[in-house]
mmCIF file of C-alpha atoms in Angstrom:
data_model
loop_
_atom_site.group_PDB
_atom_site.id
_atom_site.type_symbol
_atom_site.label_atom_id
_atom_site.label_comp_id
_atom_site.label_asym_id
_atom_site.label_seq_id
_atom_site.Cartn_x
_atom_site.Cartn_y
_atom_site.Cartn_z
ATOM 1 C CA ASP B 1 -12.434 -45.973 13.990
ATOM 2 C CA GLU B 2 -9.405 -44.335 14.961
ATOM 3 C CA LEU B 3 -10.516 -43.538 18.262
ATOM 4 C CA SER B 4 -11.648 -47.246 18.882
ATOM 5 C CA LYS B 5 -8.177 -48.365 18.038
ATOM 6 C CA GLU B 6 -7.278 -46.582 21.316
ATOM 7 C CA GLY B 7 -9.986 -48.252 23.380
ATOM 8 C CA ILE B 8 -12.360 -45.333 23.393
ATOM 9 C CA GLN B 9 -15.928 -46.536 23.453
ATOM 10 C CA TRP B 10 -18.674 -44.117 22.481
ATOM 11 C CA SER B 11 -20.726 -45.151 25.345
ATOM 12 C CA GLU B 12 -18.138 -43.654 27.683
ATOM 13 C CA PHE B 13 -18.941 -40.241 26.432
ATOM 14 C CA LEU B 14 -22.696 -40.580 27.056
ATOM 15 C CA ARG B 15 -21.809 -39.771 30.862
ATOM 16 C CA LEU B 16 -20.910 -36.222 29.930
ATOM 17 C CA GLU B 17 -23.498 -33.612 30.711
ATOM 18 C CA GLU B 18 -24.608 -31.571 27.999
ATOM 19 C CA ASN B 19 -22.805 -28.304 27.200
ATOM 20 C CA LYS B 20 -19.896 -29.635 29.280
ATOM 21 C CA SER B 21 -16.479 -30.381 28.222
ATOM 22 C CA GLU B 22 -13.802 -32.709 29.723
ATOM 23 C CA VAL B 23 -10.294 -33.768 29.061
ATOM 24 C CA VAL B 24 -10.123 -37.566 28.772
ATOM 25 C CA THR B 25 -7.267 -40.076 28.618
ATOM 26 C CA ILE B 26 -8.521 -43.667 27.660
ATOM 27 C CA GLY B 27 -6.172 -46.630 27.062
ATOM 28 C CA SER B 28 -3.324 -44.610 25.697
ATOM 29 C CA ALA B 29 -1.216 -41.633 26.063
ATOM 30 C CA ARG B 30 -3.481 -39.592 23.789
ATOM 31 C CA LYS B 31 -5.645 -36.989 25.496
ATOM 32 C CA TYR B 32 -8.662 -35.348 23.978
ATOM 33 C CA ARG B 33 -10.985 -32.699 24.928
ATOM 34 C CA VAL B 34 -14.484 -34.024 24.406
ATOM 35 C CA GLU B 35 -17.470 -31.497 24.306
ATOM 36 C CA SER B 36 -21.071 -32.857 24.681
ATOM 37 C CA SER B 37 -23.972 -30.993 22.998
ATOM 38 C CA SER B 38 -27.324 -31.397 21.114
ATOM 39 C CA PHE B 39 -29.658 -30.074 18.515
ATOM 40 C CA LEU B 40 -33.213 -30.734 17.673
ATOM 41 C CA HIS B 41 -33.860 -32.748 14.617
ATOM 42 C CA MET B 42 -37.479 -33.785 13.449
ATOM 43 C CA GLY B 43 -38.712 -33.225 16.900
ATOM 44 C CA PHE B 44 -36.094 -35.397 18.513
ATOM 45 C CA ASN B 45 -33.070 -34.399 20.586
ATOM 46 C CA ARG B 46 -29.923 -35.634 18.938
ATOM 47 C CA ARG B 47 -26.562 -35.633 20.953
ATOM 48 C CA TYR B 48 -23.272 -35.028 19.458
ATOM 49 C CA PHE B 49 -19.737 -34.756 20.510
ATOM 50 C CA ILE B 50 -16.862 -32.420 19.401
ATOM 51 C CA ILE B 51 -13.561 -34.124 20.027
ATOM 52 C CA GLN B 52 -10.270 -32.327 19.781
ATOM 53 C CA ASP B 53 -6.907 -33.934 20.064
ATOM 54 C CA LEU B 54 -4.684 -32.181 22.546
ATOM 55 C CA THR B 55 -1.695 -34.576 22.703
ATOM 56 C CA SER B 56 0.726 -32.636 20.629
ATOM 57 C CA GLU B 57 -0.079 -29.613 22.464
ATOM 58 C CA ILE B 58 0.168 -31.057 26.014
ATOM 59 C CA LEU B 59 3.386 -32.778 25.003
ATOM 60 C CA LYS B 60 4.865 -29.704 23.784
ATOM 61 C CA SER B 61 4.104 -27.922 26.938
ATOM 62 C CA GLU B 62 5.316 -30.705 29.137
ATOM 63 C CA LYS B 63 8.683 -30.968 27.318
ATOM 64 C CA GLU B 64 9.129 -27.193 27.531
ATOM 65 C CA SER B 65 8.656 -27.164 31.374
ATOM 66 C CA TYR B 66 10.815 -30.304 32.367
ATOM 67 C CA GLY B 67 13.217 -29.471 29.692
ATOM 68 C CA LYS B 68 14.541 -26.221 31.365
ATOM 69 C CA VAL B 69 14.754 -28.234 34.538
ATOM 70 C CA ILE B 70 16.762 -31.099 33.259
ATOM 71 C CA ARG B 71 19.101 -28.818 31.272
ATOM 72 C CA MET B 72 19.720 -26.750 34.519
ATOM 73 C CA MET B 73 20.272 -30.030 36.410
ATOM 74 C CA ALA B 74 22.597 -31.608 33.829
ATOM 75 C CA HIS B 75 24.802 -28.272 33.627
ATOM 76 C CA GLU B 76 25.269 -28.208 37.379
ATOM 77 C CA VAL B 77 26.110 -32.061 37.745
ATOM 78 C CA ASN B 78 28.527 -32.049 34.777
ATOM 79 C CA ASN B 79 30.412 -28.825 35.996
ATOM 80 C CA THR B 80 30.586 -30.494 39.291
ATOM 81 C CA ILE B 81 31.550 -34.120 38.600
ATOM 82 C CA GLY B 82 34.403 -33.098 36.064
ATOM 83 C CA PRO B 83 36.638 -31.413 38.393
ATOM 84 C CA VAL B 84 35.579 -33.861 41.375
ATOM 85 C CA ASN B 85 36.847 -36.648 39.212
ATOM 86 C CA SER B 86 39.875 -34.865 38.227
ATOM 87 C CA ILE B 87 40.895 -34.226 41.905
ATOM 88 C CA ILE B 88 40.203 -37.964 42.870
ATOM 89 C CA ASP B 89 42.331 -39.181 39.949
ATOM 90 C CA SER B 90 45.217 -37.005 41.499
ATOM 91 C CA VAL B 91 44.671 -38.252 44.946
ATOM 92 C CA ILE B 92 44.377 -41.906 43.756
ATOM 93 C CA SER B 93 47.657 -41.622 42.052
ATOM 94 C CA HIS B 94 49.305 -40.016 45.085
ATOM 95 C CA ILE B 95 47.880 -42.621 47.439
ATOM 96 C CA SER B 96 48.944 -45.447 45.128
ATOM 97 C CA SER B 97 52.576 -44.324 45.298
ATOM 98 C CA GLN B 98 52.248 -44.542 49.224
ATOM 99 C CA GLY B 99 50.693 -47.871 49.288
ATOM 100 C CA ASP B 100 47.464 -46.841 50.998
ATOM 101 C CA GLN B 101 44.897 -49.470 49.524
ATOM 102 C CA ASP B 102 42.014 -48.711 51.678
ATOM 103 C CA TYR B 103 41.961 -45.002 50.671
ATOM 104 C CA ARG B 104 42.463 -45.906 47.201
ATOM 105 C CA GLU B 105 39.378 -48.390 47.262
ATOM 106 C CA GLY B 106 37.294 -45.840 48.813
ATOM 107 C CA LEU B 107 38.120 -43.045 46.241
ATOM 108 C CA THR B 108 37.517 -45.662 43.356
ATOM 109 C CA ILE B 109 34.029 -46.215 44.789
ATOM 110 C CA ALA B 110 33.370 -42.498 44.882
ATOM 111 C CA GLN B 111 34.412 -42.065 41.266
ATOM 112 C CA GLU B 112 32.189 -45.023 40.148
ATOM 113 C CA ARG B 113 29.271 -43.227 41.907
ATOM 114 C CA ASN B 114 30.039 -40.271 39.957
ATOM 115 C CA GLU B 115 29.967 -41.956 36.888
ATOM 116 C CA GLN B 116 26.426 -43.519 37.893
ATOM 117 C CA LEU B 117 25.207 -40.087 38.471
ATOM 118 C CA ASN B 118 26.451 -39.028 35.071
ATOM 119 C CA VAL B 119 24.490 -41.873 33.401
ATOM 120 C CA PHE B 120 21.518 -41.003 35.526
ATOM 121 C CA MET B 121 21.553 -37.570 34.316
ATOM 122 C CA ARG B 122 22.342 -38.446 30.521
ATOM 123 C CA ASN B 123 19.129 -40.577 30.553
ATOM 124 C CA PHE B 124 17.035 -37.504 31.358
ATOM 125 C CA ALA B 125 19.084 -35.236 28.910
ATOM 126 C CA ASP B 126 18.377 -37.910 26.204
ATOM 127 C CA LEU B 127 14.644 -37.311 26.780
ATOM 128 C CA VAL B 128 14.886 -33.552 26.269
ATOM 129 C CA ARG B 129 17.353 -33.964 23.075
ATOM 130 C CA LEU B 130 15.031 -36.575 21.334
ATOM 131 C CA PRO B 131 15.119 -35.652 17.630
ATOM 132 C CA SER B 132 12.217 -35.245 15.417
ATOM 133 C CA PRO B 133 11.737 -38.410 13.341
ATOM 134 C CA SER B 134 13.360 -38.600 9.780
ATOM 135 C CA CYS B 135 10.732 -40.873 8.356
ATOM 136 C CA SER B 136 11.124 -42.852 5.144
ATOM 137 C CA ARG B 137 9.370 -46.100 3.724
ATOM 138 C CA GLN B 138 11.188 -48.872 5.602
ATOM 139 C CA ASN B 139 10.467 -52.610 5.614
ATOM 140 C CA MET B 140 9.122 -52.965 9.165
ATOM 141 C CA SER B 141 9.265 -56.864 9.068
ATOM 142 C CA LEU B 142 13.060 -56.850 8.662
ATOM 143 C CA LEU B 143 13.471 -54.222 11.518
ATOM 144 C CA VAL B 144 11.397 -56.325 14.018
ATOM 145 C CA GLU B 145 13.059 -59.560 13.035
ATOM 146 C CA ASP B 146 16.481 -57.743 13.653
ATOM 147 C CA VAL B 147 15.484 -56.818 17.061
ATOM 148 C CA ILE B 148 13.986 -60.204 17.822
ATOM 149 C CA SER B 149 17.392 -61.748 16.833
ATOM 150 C CA LEU B 150 19.178 -59.258 19.176
ATOM 151 C CA TYR B 151 16.987 -60.333 22.179
ATOM 152 C CA ARG B 152 16.503 -64.015 21.649
ATOM 153 C CA PRO B 153 19.807 -65.176 23.095
ATOM 154 C CA LEU B 154 19.188 -63.069 26.292
ATOM 155 C CA LEU B 155 15.643 -64.360 26.723
ATOM 156 C CA ASN B 156 16.668 -67.948 26.269
ATOM 157 C CA ASP B 157 19.297 -67.678 29.175
ATOM 158 C CA LEU B 158 16.510 -66.215 31.261
ATOM 159 C CA GLU B 159 14.180 -69.159 30.272
ATOM 160 C CA ILE B 160 11.700 -66.686 28.543
ATOM 161 C CA GLU B 161 10.066 -67.990 25.388
ATOM 162 C CA LEU B 162 10.046 -65.615 22.579
ATOM 163 C CA LYS B 163 7.286 -66.232 19.877
ATOM 164 C CA ASN B 164 6.996 -64.309 16.679
ATOM 165 C CA GLN B 165 4.441 -64.066 13.900
ATOM 166 C CA VAL B 166 5.803 -61.440 11.539
ATOM 167 C CA GLU B 167 4.430 -61.045 8.281
ATOM 168 C CA ASP B 168 6.659 -60.641 5.282
ATOM 169 C CA ASP B 169 7.190 -57.065 3.579
ATOM 170 C CA ILE B 170 5.158 -55.070 6.006
ATOM 171 C CA TYR B 171 6.221 -51.391 5.124
ATOM 172 C CA ALA B 172 5.863 -48.313 7.426
ATOM 173 C CA LEU B 173 6.837 -44.593 7.307
ATOM 174 C CA ILE B 174 9.235 -44.563 10.216
ATOM 175 C CA ASP B 175 12.534 -43.342 11.562
ATOM 176 C CA PRO B 176 14.289 -46.847 11.808
ATOM 177 C CA VAL B 177 16.782 -45.501 14.523
ATOM 178 C CA LEU B 178 13.936 -44.383 16.873
ATOM 179 C CA ILE B 179 11.408 -47.282 16.071
ATOM 180 C CA ARG B 180 14.280 -49.682 16.942
ATOM 181 C CA GLN B 181 14.691 -47.994 20.285
ATOM 182 C CA VAL B 182 11.205 -48.178 20.965
ATOM 183 C CA LEU B 183 10.923 -51.959 20.277
ATOM 184 C CA ILE B 184 14.142 -52.492 22.463
ATOM 185 C CA ASN B 185 12.486 -50.675 25.305
ATOM 186 C CA ILE B 186 9.289 -52.518 24.940
ATOM 187 C CA ILE B 187 10.782 -55.896 25.075
ATOM 188 C CA LYS B 188 13.041 -54.984 27.785
ATOM 189 C CA ASN B 189 9.872 -53.899 29.807
ATOM 190 C CA ALA B 190 8.154 -57.183 28.940
ATOM 191 C CA GLN B 191 11.126 -59.052 30.172
ATOM 192 C CA GLU B 192 11.554 -57.311 33.411
ATOM 193 C CA ALA B 193 7.657 -57.681 33.916
ATOM 194 C CA ILE B 194 7.988 -61.551 33.566
ATOM 195 C CA SER B 195 11.469 -61.762 35.782
ATOM 196 C CA GLU B 196 9.434 -59.854 38.531
ATOM 197 C CA THR B 197 6.963 -62.718 38.952
ATOM 198 C CA SER B 198 9.675 -65.405 38.790
ATOM 199 C CA LYS B 199 7.575 -67.295 36.243
ATOM 200 C CA SER B 200 8.801 -70.422 34.776
ATOM 201 C CA ASP B 201 6.692 -70.224 31.827
ATOM 202 C CA GLY B 202 7.400 -66.583 30.661
ATOM 203 C CA ILE B 203 6.464 -65.809 27.016
ATOM 204 C CA ILE B 204 6.930 -62.709 24.901
ATOM 205 C CA GLU B 205 4.894 -62.617 21.705
ATOM 206 C CA VAL B 206 5.580 -60.183 18.889
ATOM 207 C CA LEU B 207 3.248 -59.928 16.186
ATOM 208 C CA LEU B 208 3.181 -57.832 12.865
ATOM 209 C CA ASN B 209 0.438 -57.546 10.227
ATOM 210 C CA LEU B 210 -1.534 -55.174 8.241
ATOM 211 C CA ASN B 211 -4.832 -54.324 9.573
ATOM 212 C CA GLU B 212 -7.041 -52.227 7.327
ATOM 213 C CA GLY B 213 -3.945 -51.213 5.481
ATOM 214 C CA ARG B 214 -2.049 -50.012 8.576
ATOM 215 C CA PRO B 215 1.000 -51.968 9.918
ATOM 216 C CA HIS B 216 -0.240 -53.324 13.259
ATOM 217 C CA LEU B 217 2.313 -54.312 15.801
ATOM 218 C CA GLN B 218 1.639 -56.031 18.935
ATOM 219 C CA ILE B 219 4.084 -57.055 21.834
ATOM 220 C CA ILE B 220 2.470 -59.215 24.423
ATOM 221 C CA ASP B 221 3.922 -60.716 27.593
ATOM 222 C CA ASN B 222 2.540 -62.768 30.599
ATOM 223 C CA GLY B 223 4.164 -60.850 33.279
ATOM 224 C CA LYS B 224 3.268 -58.729 36.212
ATOM 225 C CA GLY B 225 0.588 -56.839 34.454
ATOM 226 C CA ILE B 226 -0.364 -53.075 34.796
ATOM 227 C CA ASP B 227 -2.232 -52.337 38.280
ATOM 228 C CA PRO B 228 -5.606 -50.740 37.240
ATOM 229 C CA GLU B 229 -4.789 -47.967 39.703
ATOM 230 C CA TYR B 230 -2.033 -46.828 37.452
ATOM 231 C CA GLU B 231 -3.400 -47.396 34.050
ATOM 232 C CA ASN B 232 -3.963 -43.668 33.244
ATOM 233 C CA GLU B 233 -0.396 -42.466 34.818
ATOM 234 C CA ILE B 234 1.852 -44.875 33.141
ATOM 235 C CA PHE B 235 2.832 -42.590 30.279
ATOM 236 C CA THR B 236 3.239 -39.547 32.615
ATOM 237 C CA PRO B 237 6.984 -38.120 32.597
ATOM 238 C CA PHE B 238 8.860 -39.701 35.355
ATOM 239 C CA PHE B 239 6.308 -41.833 37.011
ATOM 240 C CA SER B 240 7.309 -45.277 37.656
ATOM 241 C CA THR B 241 6.169 -48.358 39.919
ATOM 242 C CA LYS B 242 9.714 -49.905 39.828
ATOM 243 C CA GLN B 243 11.664 -49.221 42.962
ATOM 244 C CA ASN B 244 14.598 -47.643 41.194
ATOM 245 C CA GLY B 245 12.780 -46.430 38.153
ATOM 246 C CA GLN B 246 13.098 -43.112 36.513
ATOM 247 C CA GLY B 247 9.957 -43.061 34.539
ATOM 248 C CA ILE B 248 11.788 -42.411 31.494
ATOM 249 C CA GLY B 249 11.313 -45.460 29.187
ATOM 250 C CA LEU B 250 7.475 -45.059 28.595
ATOM 251 C CA THR B 251 7.813 -41.317 28.139
ATOM 252 C CA LEU B 252 10.424 -41.796 25.466
ATOM 253 C CA ILE B 253 8.248 -44.490 23.800
ATOM 254 C CA ARG B 254 5.171 -42.230 24.048
ATOM 255 C CA ASP B 255 7.001 -39.216 22.485
ATOM 256 C CA ILE B 256 8.495 -41.214 19.604
ATOM 257 C CA LEU B 257 5.353 -42.979 18.642
ATOM 258 C CA THR B 258 3.135 -39.684 18.914
ATOM 259 C CA ASN B 259 5.755 -38.108 16.731
ATOM 260 C CA HIS B 260 5.244 -40.783 14.158
ATOM 261 C CA GLU B 261 1.454 -40.156 14.550
ATOM 262 C CA ALA B 262 0.984 -43.830 15.448
ATOM 263 C CA THR B 263 -2.114 -44.956 17.556
ATOM 264 C CA PHE B 264 -0.981 -47.025 20.604
ATOM 265 C CA ARG B 265 -2.414 -48.511 23.788
ATOM 266 C CA LEU B 266 -0.802 -50.262 26.616
ATOM 267 C CA PHE B 267 -3.134 -52.559 28.843
ATOM 268 C CA THR B 268 -3.576 -55.736 30.640
ATOM 269 C CA GLU B 269 -6.217 -57.975 29.831
ATOM 270 C CA ASN B 270 -6.988 -61.751 30.541
ATOM 271 C CA GLU B 271 -3.523 -61.893 32.346
ATOM 272 C CA LYS B 272 -1.591 -60.608 29.457
ATOM 273 C CA THR B 273 -0.042 -57.210 28.870
ATOM 274 C CA ILE B 274 -0.482 -55.814 25.373
ATOM 275 C CA PHE B 275 1.380 -53.199 23.746
ATOM 276 C CA ASP B 276 -0.836 -52.496 20.684
ATOM 277 C CA ILE B 277 0.488 -50.118 18.065
ATOM 278 C CA TYR B 278 -0.813 -48.811 14.642
ATOM 279 C CA PHE B 279 1.294 -47.082 12.376
ATOM 280 C CA GLN B 280 0.122 -44.601 9.536
ATOM 281 C CA LYS B 281 -0.605 -46.133 6.187
ATOM 282 C CA VAL B 282 1.994 -46.100 3.386
ATOM 283 C CA LYS B 283 0.607 -44.295 0.490
#
């Protein structure tokens, strides 16, 4: 049941050769090692599969690898930009007293570019510094409604309709700060996907209910959709199909949800993109 919620169909395992193993990613960011084998029972050959969840192990290895590189880059950028901006401030002050406006404007632009570079590096550093969730029993319904209220005015200005079906008093074991960040990022991605299509009937739907005792959240949009070519790459760190994308948003979402032991999928079906999330049962 847990695997089926991630879009894994048993029929897909039947293609594996006996006594062979393969690492598969299907419908989400979770990775499994699947080993196919068989045994003889009452004269019949019975196949079985050993399935090992490798997600946490792989994420830890990934983070250790790119974390070192990001920390080194951030260190070099910060050590360079600070003194350079200080020098630019001094030069701007001197030029202002001389009345040379052209040079002043040029240096101001350079300073703004330095700040953009700082923001660029901070986004990467935030990924490395992502804290472990401090989970407690939270009213998920109130949190979702709060994020919807935050985004509704912006979406109204963009003529994107925001629909919500949020059942009352759905509780989940979550870190509210981190899950709020997840919701904001998902809705932002949905808004951008719709804006890219220039649709006049853009719709984002937010659904929250209990499914088999588990809080079940869906965020659905009718935007650009996911190219099938990239379905298995969208949660890869730093992978992006956007022209100026850093590939951080979905990686951040993946890490937060995985640390919450949530089951999730992101896929396009019938011209709708669905972010489907199951949180753990509240005991």
